[in-house]
């Protein structure tokens, strides 16, 4: 489904409010601080929130302690992030008591859960406002209310329309995130995302390409195309993800195209060919497997079996031989037996991922899995997670060894704070390499030969 756009008049009204706020606060130059939880989509949303705040005249704060506007951009995929968030908000109560003009807001996925926004507003009377992921564009109006002492709850927006061209404060001058789809239609039985981020909507291909073009003209050379399931980009439209890769590949100034996440059920031969044929598309795919047991995958509603996953990986490696795979795995899904878990270990062993994000299953209220029988005790989840991580540590080491003597291009992304002459950046395959060099090389592409390995990265020498 193509993403519906917010009516221009409504955006213009917000811009007018933004100018009013700017005038109102201009004598004080207040600062803001955003604490971001969760995935890259949230990181990207925080960049838009920062862009909107700066348009209103707010400046970035050096620390949370100094800020006059503090925003928590929340995640609700697992309960760990939720607990951490609630503790961090609670800690601000005392400060707010002595600092009348401090503005505290909470936004993001957690606020899209039914009742959560209301509960948070009741539990923390010192919080000025909460707003959901679909109404970022209303921030000027929300801030204006906060400045006049009015509390606001803004969580729903009918139809989940999106706003193009909102300002964004990006943190890198060379690499940028670009949203291509919003929401998710898959309803994996453990996952809260489809409930909080709504149905899957794709941005028009021309809008994505236009944004990439404008990023390239500002010096960005690497883009990461973001969606819960990028492989299904364009569903219900006359273009697909392969077409989008081809179009972005044609943008001058862009050297690298990354994308995440991919769902195995939508990984078509056509897409594999597009990865192989469009030279700027990086040879790395984040392909969450979640489990190695066909029975658990069925109960997760993943729409593939263990065998299908393996077939896809084999085919992909035939079409794009040097592609590196990373993955997400959940242990302790309801009903997971020791044998199911052993199947997960063996699939991971067989595939050989270069890295894996591993999670203990966390029941999310409102999802189907939360009501399934045979929930797994915490101690068992913990023990399985440990075994899974031990295996992945070994596999990462093996994978790193493969790179000894490898020569490849690295985008220089940063330098080690302690050893200022140690630069780092990634190969196209997403492997991180550290190598000696001058800070002046930030943002450039350098050819590096791998000379040694570390736990999660490689060491090398520049040519
Ligand atoms: N419990 C544990 N992990 C989860 N994920 C999503 N929902 C849950 C949950 N309820 C993991 C999946 C997904 C990643 C982003 O988070 O592995 O791919
Ligand atoms: Fe959640 Fe599954 Fe959608 Fe990923 S594909 S966001 S795990 S429902």
XYZ file of C-alpha atoms and ligand atoms in Angstrom:
489
model
C 0.000 0.000 0.000
C 1.357 3.404 -0.915
C 1.747 5.738 2.053
C -0.922 8.430 2.243
C 0.422 11.957 2.672
C -0.592 14.423 5.359
C -2.502 17.311 3.767
C -0.134 20.239 2.968
C -2.341 22.740 4.852
C -1.854 20.819 8.077
C 1.922 20.841 7.627
C 1.885 24.549 6.803
C -0.018 25.214 10.021
C 2.676 23.366 11.981
C 5.363 25.434 10.278
C 3.571 28.619 11.287
C 3.418 27.373 14.887
C 7.108 26.487 14.676
C 7.880 30.123 13.785
C 5.749 31.355 16.707
C 7.604 29.069 19.125
C 10.907 30.329 17.740
C 9.929 33.901 18.504
C 8.644 32.976 21.942
C 11.856 31.227 23.060
C 14.418 33.277 21.098
C 15.717 35.275 24.064
C 16.616 32.086 25.980
C 18.180 29.738 23.359
C 17.067 26.640 25.273
C 18.597 23.232 24.563
C 17.139 19.776 23.943
C 18.211 16.207 24.616
C 16.710 13.057 23.055
C 17.199 9.625 24.589
C 16.542 6.987 21.925
C 15.673 3.346 22.602
C 15.278 0.481 20.123
C 15.898 0.085 16.419
C 17.173 2.182 13.501
C 13.634 3.359 12.721
C 13.610 5.058 16.104
C 17.071 6.505 15.495
C 15.737 7.951 12.235
C 12.617 9.310 13.984
C 14.816 10.991 16.591
C 16.668 12.748 13.775
C 13.358 14.174 12.559
C 12.392 15.215 16.087
C 15.774 16.958 16.435
C 15.281 18.635 13.047
C 11.850 19.950 14.082
C 13.158 21.183 17.454
C 16.056 23.005 15.793
C 13.641 24.597 13.343
C 11.824 25.937 16.423
C 15.077 27.431 17.692
C 16.170 24.775 20.185
C 19.855 23.861 20.295
C 21.364 20.452 21.051
C 22.402 20.079 24.714
C 25.780 18.673 25.641
C 24.106 16.472 28.267
C 20.707 15.543 29.642
C 21.470 17.523 32.833
C 21.769 20.769 30.871
C 18.746 20.310 28.615
C 15.510 22.285 28.954
C 13.572 19.858 26.752
C 14.097 16.143 27.385
C 12.477 13.602 25.085
C 12.407 9.829 25.470
C 11.882 8.036 22.157
C 10.678 4.639 23.336
C 10.646 1.033 22.144
C 8.286 -1.737 23.249
C 9.625 -4.756 21.362
C 10.925 -6.320 24.594
C 10.154 -5.420 28.198
C 13.779 -4.708 29.092
C 13.743 -1.328 27.289
C 10.395 -0.486 28.913
C 11.695 -1.053 32.432
C 14.812 1.014 31.795
C 12.685 3.832 30.405
C 10.295 3.963 33.363
C 13.219 4.148 35.787
C 14.816 6.971 33.777
C 11.622 9.018 33.687
C 11.044 8.522 37.416
C 14.541 9.837 38.096
C 13.572 13.222 36.623
C 10.809 13.974 39.138
C 13.047 15.704 41.632
C 14.665 17.842 38.976
C 11.301 18.921 37.630
C 10.217 19.982 41.157
C 12.989 22.568 41.253
C 12.933 23.480 37.582
C 9.522 24.721 36.493
C 10.490 25.379 32.863
C 11.875 21.905 32.200
C 9.830 20.186 29.472
C 9.636 16.384 29.495
C 8.066 14.417 26.655
C 7.746 10.749 25.762
C 7.228 9.434 22.268
C 7.813 6.343 20.130
C 6.375 2.853 19.861
C 5.546 2.357 23.526
C 3.178 5.329 23.379
C 1.244 3.696 20.532
C 0.203 0.790 22.746
C -3.412 0.997 23.854
C -3.678 2.680 27.258
C 0.070 3.087 27.779
C 0.085 6.787 26.927
C -2.752 7.394 29.387
C -1.078 5.297 32.078
C 2.229 7.134 31.681
C 0.503 10.526 31.893
C -1.267 9.436 35.107
C 1.757 7.829 36.685
C 4.099 10.737 35.942
C 2.146 13.982 36.442
C 5.316 15.967 35.760
C 5.519 14.693 32.153
C 4.358 17.436 29.768
C 3.344 15.360 26.782
C 3.331 11.992 25.052
C 3.049 11.390 21.311
C 3.156 8.395 18.982
C 5.342 7.477 16.011
C 2.806 8.667 13.452
C 2.435 12.246 14.647
C 6.016 13.502 14.774
C 5.014 16.278 12.393
C 2.699 17.723 15.084
C 5.636 18.460 17.393
C 5.504 22.287 16.981
C 1.904 22.356 18.232
C 2.760 19.957 21.069
C 5.733 22.080 22.197
C 3.625 25.225 22.022
C 1.062 23.637 24.372
C 3.851 22.542 26.734
C 5.219 26.091 26.845
C 1.806 27.347 27.927
C 1.553 24.685 30.621
C -0.976 22.470 28.854
C -0.461 18.684 28.989
C -0.920 16.847 25.677
C -1.555 13.240 24.646
C -1.230 12.819 20.854
C -1.045 9.209 19.840
C -3.321 8.352 16.967
C -3.578 9.668 13.510
C -6.242 8.159 11.379
C -4.909 6.159 8.412
C -1.302 6.586 9.527
C -0.534 9.181 6.869
C 3.101 10.252 6.537
C 4.747 13.632 6.126
C 7.461 13.994 3.464
C 10.181 16.631 3.724
C 10.273 17.106 7.479
C 13.604 18.552 8.544
C 16.106 16.056 9.974
C 19.207 16.543 12.068
C 21.420 13.679 10.907
C 24.408 12.665 12.969
C 26.770 11.619 10.173
C 27.925 13.668 7.216
C 28.647 10.581 5.100
C 25.987 8.012 5.915
C 22.215 8.403 6.273
C 19.114 6.373 7.071
C 16.250 6.637 4.587
C 12.796 5.282 5.426
C 11.187 3.304 2.623
C 8.346 1.521 4.389
C 6.479 2.124 7.623
C 4.643 -0.474 9.683
C 4.364 -4.201 9.152
C 1.706 -6.638 7.932
C 3.320 -9.886 8.994
C 1.980 -10.372 12.496
C 4.700 -12.695 13.708
C 2.970 -14.013 16.813
C 5.579 -12.662 19.272
C 5.801 -9.177 17.793
C 4.090 -5.969 18.899
C 5.288 -3.890 15.916
C 2.254 -4.383 13.637
C 0.026 -3.181 16.493
C 2.028 -0.065 17.291
C 3.379 0.967 13.896
C 0.289 0.040 11.902
C -0.129 -1.541 8.466
C 2.748 -1.595 6.026
C 2.920 1.525 3.846
C 5.588 2.210 1.219
C 6.843 5.618 0.199
C 6.567 6.426 -3.501
C 9.719 5.432 -5.395
C 10.199 8.975 -6.711
C 10.090 10.394 -3.169
C 12.730 7.960 -1.930
C 14.975 8.656 -4.916
C 14.511 12.407 -4.500
C 15.555 12.200 -0.841
C 18.609 10.094 -1.739
C 19.537 12.579 -4.458
C 19.321 15.477 -2.047
C 21.400 13.577 0.533
C 24.024 12.849 -2.122
C 24.209 16.519 -3.035
C 24.914 17.334 0.623
C 27.881 14.918 0.658
C 26.264 11.692 1.875
C 27.727 8.684 0.047
C 26.168 5.759 1.947
C 22.435 5.272 2.458
C 20.668 2.621 4.515
C 17.132 1.964 3.314
C 14.942 1.238 6.320
C 11.777 -0.750 6.842
C 10.480 -3.518 9.093
C 10.531 -5.688 6.001
C 12.210 -3.921 3.088
C 11.785 -6.948 0.822
C 8.071 -6.319 0.572
C 8.562 -2.669 -0.435
C 5.962 -1.660 -3.005
C 3.387 -4.325 -2.134
C 0.177 -3.327 -3.922
C 2.081 -0.827 -6.108
C 3.644 -1.347 -9.530
C 7.244 -1.341 -8.272
C 9.134 -3.629 -5.908
C 12.310 -3.529 -3.822
C 14.455 -4.693 -6.757
C 13.204 -1.680 -8.774
C 13.985 0.626 -5.864
C 17.543 -0.702 -5.527
C 18.066 -0.137 -9.240
C 16.728 3.425 -9.043
C 18.857 4.335 -5.998
C 21.862 2.705 -7.661
C 21.483 5.300 -10.417
C 21.917 8.294 -8.091
C 25.235 10.094 -8.683
C 27.346 10.607 -5.585
C 25.996 7.533 -3.783
C 28.629 4.810 -3.428
C 26.991 2.367 -1.051
C 23.436 1.155 -0.575
C 22.527 -0.793 2.553
C 19.076 -1.942 3.632
C 17.395 -3.567 6.619
C 15.576 -5.723 7.635
C 14.777 -8.443 5.134
C 12.118 -11.093 5.715
C 13.044 -14.533 4.303
C 9.519 -15.115 2.992
C 9.884 -12.168 0.558
C 13.446 -12.868 -0.589
C 12.801 -13.499 -4.277
C 15.282 -14.632 -6.973
C 14.608 -11.277 -8.669
C 15.794 -9.434 -5.566
C 18.914 -11.618 -5.309
C 19.726 -10.726 -8.932
C 19.216 -7.025 -8.189
C 21.714 -7.234 -5.324
C 24.237 -8.902 -7.620
C 23.689 -6.583 -10.575
C 23.549 -3.137 -8.966
C 27.164 -2.438 -8.102
C 26.506 -0.024 -5.212
C 24.340 -2.465 -3.268
C 26.432 -3.785 -0.387
C 27.004 -7.500 -0.038
C 25.425 -7.799 3.358
C 21.931 -8.890 4.311
C 20.301 -8.837 7.722
C 18.042 -11.885 7.403
C 16.343 -12.684 10.723
C 15.922 -16.465 11.122
C 14.303 -16.263 14.613
C 14.400 -20.045 15.104
C 15.842 -23.162 13.499
C 12.841 -25.329 14.337
C 10.168 -25.597 11.642
C 7.498 -26.197 14.284
C 8.468 -23.059 16.235
C 8.680 -21.052 13.001
C 5.145 -22.191 12.190
C 3.908 -21.053 15.595
C 5.760 -17.786 15.132
C 3.826 -17.320 11.848
C 7.073 -16.766 9.975
C 5.882 -18.464 6.774
C 9.041 -20.457 6.091
C 10.573 -23.691 7.324
C 14.103 -24.481 8.416
C 14.701 -26.122 5.027
C 13.345 -23.122 3.142
C 15.640 -20.794 5.079
C 18.650 -22.936 4.208
C 17.635 -23.110 0.540
C 17.356 -19.330 0.409
C 20.803 -18.901 1.940
C 22.307 -21.388 -0.539
C 20.677 -19.688 -3.499
C 21.714 -16.229 -2.269
C 25.310 -17.360 -1.857
C 25.280 -18.785 -5.361
C 24.046 -15.496 -6.824
C 26.142 -13.202 -4.560
C 29.090 -15.385 -3.443
C 30.755 -12.989 -0.980
C 27.543 -11.848 0.756
C 27.675 -11.770 4.559
C 24.585 -12.568 6.577
C 23.587 -11.293 9.994
C 20.483 -12.391 11.848
C 18.057 -12.116 14.772
C 17.256 -15.142 16.925
C 14.750 -15.582 19.741
C 15.202 -18.292 22.376
C 12.506 -19.532 24.742
C 9.479 -18.965 22.505
C 6.426 -20.649 24.132
C 6.626 -24.426 23.788
C 10.274 -24.422 22.629
C 11.674 -27.843 23.561
C 15.326 -28.690 24.044
C 15.174 -30.353 20.605
C 13.723 -27.181 19.018
C 16.541 -25.215 20.580
C 19.139 -27.715 19.318
C 17.652 -27.160 15.842
C 18.262 -23.427 16.274
C 21.869 -24.077 17.285
C 22.441 -26.367 14.326
C 20.891 -23.948 11.806
C 23.075 -21.169 13.135
C 26.098 -23.413 12.940
C 25.264 -24.456 9.396
C 24.630 -20.957 8.034
C 27.580 -19.245 9.736
C 26.354 -15.689 10.318
C 28.954 -12.961 10.649
C 27.003 -11.570 13.629
C 23.725 -12.273 15.407
C 21.351 -10.306 17.627
C 20.030 -12.794 20.129
C 17.039 -12.312 22.400
C 15.144 -14.081 25.156
C 11.466 -14.260 24.207
C 9.622 -11.449 25.960
C 5.800 -11.782 26.122
C 4.075 -8.693 24.708
C 0.498 -8.052 25.807
C -1.944 -8.262 22.915
C 0.202 -10.563 20.756
C -0.850 -14.159 20.098
C 2.259 -15.737 21.583
C 1.704 -14.030 24.930
C -1.407 -16.199 25.414
C 0.164 -19.451 24.212
C 0.577 -22.301 26.708
C 3.975 -23.601 27.831
C 5.706 -20.303 28.460
C 9.369 -21.074 29.115
C 10.877 -20.346 32.554
C 13.307 -17.445 32.712
C 16.178 -19.685 33.889
C 15.813 -21.904 30.805
C 15.726 -18.875 28.478
C 18.831 -17.519 30.130
C 20.709 -20.769 29.825
C 19.736 -21.183 26.144
C 20.731 -17.622 25.363
C 24.147 -18.271 26.857
C 24.651 -21.399 24.745
C 23.499 -19.554 21.636
C 25.873 -16.658 22.306
C 28.767 -19.045 22.937
C 28.156 -20.643 19.554
C 27.930 -17.258 17.802
C 31.168 -16.080 19.434
C 32.873 -19.108 17.910
C 31.234 -18.531 14.517
C 32.183 -14.831 14.516
C 35.789 -15.819 15.233
C 35.730 -18.302 12.334
C 34.162 -15.698 10.081
C 36.817 -13.126 11.042
C 39.620 -15.571 10.253
C 38.324 -15.810 6.690
C 39.239 -12.145 6.222
C 42.968 -12.454 7.001
C 44.794 -11.041 3.980
C 41.531 -9.697 2.511
C 41.795 -6.364 0.715
C 38.707 -4.176 0.589
C 37.253 -0.698 0.646
C 36.292 0.873 3.989
C 34.213 4.000 4.564
C 36.079 5.797 7.373
C 33.345 6.445 9.957
C 35.220 7.461 13.092
C 38.292 7.210 15.252
C 39.052 5.559 18.559
C 38.641 8.167 21.341
C 41.627 6.883 23.338
C 43.976 6.188 20.453
C 43.205 9.121 18.213
C 45.195 7.758 15.289
C 43.174 4.538 15.138
C 40.424 4.887 12.534
C 37.480 2.583 11.993
C 34.890 1.874 9.353
C 33.056 -0.935 7.594
C 33.730 -3.045 4.566
C 30.835 -3.440 2.152
C 30.056 -6.743 3.885
C 29.397 -4.853 7.165
C 32.601 -6.088 8.811
C 34.147 -3.437 11.056
C 37.875 -2.758 10.528
C 40.248 -0.744 12.748
C 43.426 0.636 11.179
C 46.003 3.365 11.822
C 45.408 6.631 9.992
C 44.794 10.327 10.204
C 41.495 11.832 11.412
C 41.458 13.949 8.263
C 40.368 10.815 6.383
C 36.926 10.737 8.017
C 34.231 10.248 5.403
C 36.623 8.999 2.708
C 36.905 5.507 1.239
C 40.209 3.751 1.849
C 41.548 0.420 0.651
C 42.560 -1.635 3.659
C 44.242 -5.041 3.961
C 43.187 -7.145 6.948
C 46.184 -8.192 9.043
C 44.647 -9.462 12.295
C 41.337 -10.172 14.013
C 39.733 -9.033 17.266
C 36.595 -10.399 18.980
C 33.992 -8.551 16.940
C 36.100 -6.719 14.407
C 39.132 -6.840 12.136
C 42.437 -5.006 12.248
C 44.135 -3.746 9.111
C 46.545 -1.486 7.299
C 45.648 1.201 4.807
C 47.343 1.247 1.409
N 10.649 -11.071 22.349
C 11.947 -11.191 22.008
N 12.448 -10.722 20.867
C 11.605 -10.097 20.020
N 11.814 -9.525 18.822
C 10.650 -9.018 18.385
N 9.677 -9.244 19.285
C 10.249 -9.921 20.314
C 9.770 -10.437 21.534
N 8.481 -10.336 21.887
C 13.111 -9.542 18.146
C 13.030 -10.292 16.817
C 13.113 -9.175 15.811
C 13.967 -8.163 16.532
C 13.886 -6.776 16.005
O 13.494 -8.218 17.855
O 14.154 -11.139 16.725
O 13.687 -9.584 14.591
Fe 7.682 -7.934 13.887
Fe 7.645 -9.981 12.159
Fe 6.987 -7.493 11.319
Fe 9.536 -8.037 11.949
S 8.340 -8.995 10.274
S 8.346 -6.223 12.583
S 9.308 -9.490 13.630
S 5.846 -8.745 12.816
